Amino acid sequence: MFAPGNKEAGVLVPLLSRQGELVAVFTRRARDLPQHGGEISFPGGRLAPGETPLDAALREAREEIALDPASVEIVGALPPTGTIVTGFRIRPFVGWIATPPRSWRAQDGEVDEVLELRLRDLAAGFRLQRLVRLGVPIRTPTYTVGEHLVWGATARIVRALLRRLGPLLDER
């Protein structure tokens, strides 16, 4: 999988069940952030000194959406992927939330909203699109659910997740 970059980051791919449907939790980053502003992403970020990618993913999920790390069961990892513009190498960890909160608390100044998107809807909203980044045309997976567009590194993570969980989604 595409994974350039020399800055390490960890993200949590939080999964839960709502009304019998598998759901992933995303954030919409604050629009005025200098990097990736307004984009949909998983909770996560750059490693602090001495942290592992998993440590960073859990710390950032606590900060960004007030998710208690003790409520997350890490059930696996997905292949690393990278960001083209900002040079991050992202390590995604899949976490199961058996008892999700009724509502989420978004971190002021960093997260505009917390989104729960059904995996079935993400799969149905898949398209390969041609985008231009830094003057270079790229072909990237995108997922559209209603007004929400998931693209870039987050879409590559979703694609890896859906490939792994595809048989489970087909059974529902």
Tab-separated table of C-alpha atoms in Angstrom:
chain	number	residue	atom	x	y	z
A	1	MET	CA	0.000	0.000	0.000
A	2	PHE	CA	1.113	3.575	-0.693
A	3	ALA	CA	3.119	4.689	2.368
A	4	PRO	CA	5.683	7.406	1.712
A	5	GLY	CA	6.626	9.960	4.292
A	6	ASN	CA	9.102	10.300	7.072
A	7	LYS	CA	6.769	11.657	9.762
A	8	GLU	CA	5.076	8.867	11.695
A	9	ALA	CA	1.415	9.072	12.689
A	10	GLY	CA	-1.081	6.692	14.247
A	11	VAL	CA	-4.828	6.685	13.669
A	12	LEU	CA	-7.643	4.796	15.310
A	13	VAL	CA	-10.346	3.287	13.114
A	14	PRO	CA	-13.151	3.101	15.696
A	15	LEU	CA	-15.860	0.566	14.873
A	16	LEU	CA	-19.124	0.005	16.685
A	17	SER	CA	-22.615	-1.302	16.158
A	18	ARG	CA	-25.642	0.985	15.907
A	19	GLN	CA	-29.005	-0.695	15.388
A	20	GLY	CA	-27.302	-3.836	14.117
A	21	GLU	CA	-25.141	-2.022	11.543
A	22	LEU	CA	-21.355	-1.754	11.560
A	23	VAL	CA	-20.363	1.894	11.838
A	24	ALA	CA	-17.008	3.682	11.645
A	25	VAL	CA	-16.340	6.889	13.565
A	26	PHE	CA	-14.699	9.787	11.714
A	27	THR	CA	-13.914	13.410	12.463
A	28	ARG	CA	-14.339	16.429	10.253
A	29	ARG	CA	-11.253	18.482	11.000
A	30	ALA	CA	-11.712	22.152	11.820
A	31	ARG	CA	-11.778	24.151	8.594
A	32	ASP	CA	-9.153	26.675	9.688
A	33	LEU	CA	-6.432	24.118	10.481
A	34	PRO	CA	-3.277	24.645	8.406
A	35	GLN	CA	-3.090	20.981	7.357
A	36	HIS	CA	-6.040	18.899	6.160
A	37	GLY	CA	-8.555	21.545	7.326
A	38	GLY	CA	-12.191	20.570	6.744
A	39	GLU	CA	-11.268	17.045	5.680
A	40	ILE	CA	-12.848	13.879	7.021
A	41	SER	CA	-10.372	11.681	8.840
A	42	PHE	CA	-10.037	9.111	11.559
A	43	PRO	CA	-8.956	10.294	15.016
A	44	GLY	CA	-5.186	10.324	15.192
A	45	GLY	CA	-2.039	12.256	14.583
A	46	ARG	CA	1.699	12.643	14.856
A	47	LEU	CA	3.654	10.668	17.424
A	48	ALA	CA	4.814	12.508	20.536
A	49	PRO	CA	8.352	11.735	21.736
A	50	GLY	CA	8.579	8.183	23.058
A	51	GLU	CA	5.173	7.135	21.683
A	52	THR	CA	4.334	4.195	19.488
A	53	PRO	CA	1.842	4.676	16.631
A	54	LEU	CA	-0.802	2.868	18.728
A	55	ASP	CA	-0.120	5.150	21.709
A	56	ALA	CA	-0.582	8.186	19.455
A	57	ALA	CA	-3.811	6.828	17.958
A	58	LEU	CA	-5.373	6.236	21.382
A	59	ARG	CA	-4.129	9.558	22.803
A	60	GLU	CA	-5.456	11.504	19.840
A	61	ALA	CA	-8.826	9.699	19.973
A	62	ARG	CA	-9.125	10.725	23.625
A	63	GLU	CA	-8.240	14.334	22.775
A	64	GLU	CA	-10.275	14.664	19.569
A	65	ILE	CA	-13.499	12.795	20.412
A	66	ALA	CA	-13.186	12.105	24.175
A	67	LEU	CA	-12.915	8.349	23.602
A	68	ASP	CA	-11.594	6.576	26.693
A	69	PRO	CA	-8.802	4.199	25.602
A	70	ALA	CA	-10.058	1.672	28.168
A	71	SER	CA	-13.295	1.372	26.151
A	72	VAL	CA	-11.424	0.368	22.977
A	73	GLU	CA	-10.428	-3.201	22.143
A	74	ILE	CA	-7.731	-3.152	19.468
A	75	VAL	CA	-8.704	-5.947	17.079
A	76	GLY	CA	-6.137	-5.439	14.351
A	77	ALA	CA	-4.043	-3.151	12.216
A	78	LEU	CA	-4.348	-2.150	8.582
A	79	PRO	CA	-1.462	-1.565	6.162
A	80	PRO	CA	0.332	1.770	6.549
A	81	THR	CA	-0.516	4.514	4.088
A	82	GLY	CA	0.894	7.954	3.440
A	83	THR	CA	-0.179	11.501	2.796
A	84	ILE	CA	1.047	13.011	-0.439
A	85	VAL	CA	1.192	16.672	0.528
A	86	THR	CA	2.202	16.567	4.204
A	87	GLY	CA	4.497	13.529	4.153
A	88	PHE	CA	2.983	11.463	6.950
A	89	ARG	CA	3.297	7.688	7.151
A	90	ILE	CA	0.056	6.645	8.850
A	91	ARG	CA	-0.358	3.432	10.802
A	92	PRO	CA	-4.060	2.594	11.261
A	93	PHE	CA	-5.352	0.480	14.159
A	94	VAL	CA	-8.869	-0.957	14.203
A	95	GLY	CA	-10.602	-0.612	17.549
A	96	TRP	CA	-13.904	-2.156	18.584
A	97	ILE	CA	-16.087	-0.075	20.906
A	98	ALA	CA	-18.486	-2.518	22.560
A	99	THR	CA	-20.285	0.185	24.544
A	100	PRO	CA	-20.257	3.382	22.482
A	101	PRO	CA	-21.291	6.715	23.959
A	102	ARG	CA	-24.723	8.073	23.072
A	103	SER	CA	-23.058	11.194	21.706
A	104	TRP	CA	-19.519	12.336	20.972
A	105	ARG	CA	-17.648	15.387	22.220
A	106	ALA	CA	-15.546	17.071	19.527
A	107	GLN	CA	-12.337	18.852	20.533
A	108	ASP	CA	-12.753	22.626	20.180
A	109	GLY	CA	-10.482	24.162	17.579
A	110	GLU	CA	-9.430	20.816	16.119
A	111	VAL	CA	-12.626	18.929	15.232
A	112	ASP	CA	-15.763	20.503	13.748
A	113	GLU	CA	-17.893	17.368	14.042
A	114	VAL	CA	-17.821	13.666	14.806
A	115	LEU	CA	-19.424	11.429	12.183
A	116	GLU	CA	-20.711	7.881	12.378
A	117	LEU	CA	-20.888	6.394	8.878
A	118	ARG	CA	-22.250	2.930	8.192
A	119	LEU	CA	-19.768	0.645	6.472
A	120	ARG	CA	-22.493	-0.507	4.096
A	121	ASP	CA	-23.087	3.115	3.006
A	122	LEU	CA	-19.363	3.729	2.581
A	123	ALA	CA	-19.045	0.649	0.368
A	124	ALA	CA	-22.011	1.785	-1.741
A	125	GLY	CA	-20.472	5.257	-2.148
A	126	PHE	CA	-17.153	4.049	-3.591
A	127	ARG	CA	-15.663	5.654	-6.716
A	128	LEU	CA	-12.189	5.971	-8.158
A	129	GLN	CA	-11.592	9.630	-8.978
A	130	ARG	CA	-8.824	11.512	-10.691
A	131	LEU	CA	-7.660	14.474	-8.582
A	132	VAL	CA	-4.749	16.880	-8.984
A	133	ARG	CA	-2.433	17.400	-6.012
A	134	LEU	CA	0.646	19.634	-6.237
A	135	GLY	CA	0.152	19.702	-9.985
A	136	VAL	CA	0.292	15.922	-10.217
A	137	PRO	CA	-2.768	13.959	-11.346
A	138	ILE	CA	-3.534	11.069	-9.029
A	139	ARG	CA	-6.182	8.404	-9.081
A	140	THR	CA	-7.635	7.863	-5.632
A	141	PRO	CA	-10.519	6.002	-4.055
A	142	THR	CA	-13.312	8.181	-2.707
A	143	TYR	CA	-16.374	7.375	-0.637
A	144	THR	CA	-19.440	9.589	-0.587
A	145	VAL	CA	-22.141	9.180	2.048
A	146	GLY	CA	-24.751	11.922	1.764
A	147	GLU	CA	-22.830	15.211	1.904
A	148	HIS	CA	-19.703	13.580	3.318
A	149	LEU	CA	-16.729	12.937	1.004
A	150	VAL	CA	-13.937	10.680	2.260
A	151	TRP	CA	-10.809	10.779	0.097
A	152	GLY	CA	-7.014	10.622	0.225
A	153	ALA	CA	-5.258	8.642	2.930
A	154	THR	CA	-8.501	8.181	4.874
A	155	ALA	CA	-10.173	6.659	1.808
A	156	ARG	CA	-7.237	4.293	1.331
A	157	ILE	CA	-7.655	3.174	4.949
A	158	VAL	CA	-11.412	2.697	4.420
A	159	ARG	CA	-10.702	0.663	1.291
A	160	ALA	CA	-8.347	-1.657	3.201
A	161	LEU	CA	-10.924	-1.983	5.987
A	162	LEU	CA	-13.764	-2.818	3.597
A	163	ARG	CA	-11.632	-5.397	1.806
A	164	ARG	CA	-11.003	-7.122	5.140
A	165	LEU	CA	-14.590	-6.868	6.370
A	166	GLY	CA	-16.349	-7.416	3.035
A	167	PRO	CA	-17.586	-10.922	3.866
A	168	LEU	CA	-19.087	-9.669	7.137
A	169	LEU	CA	-20.956	-6.901	5.344
A	170	ASP	CA	-22.293	-9.325	2.738
A	171	GLU	CA	-23.799	-11.523	5.464
A	172	ARG	CA	-25.914	-8.722	6.931
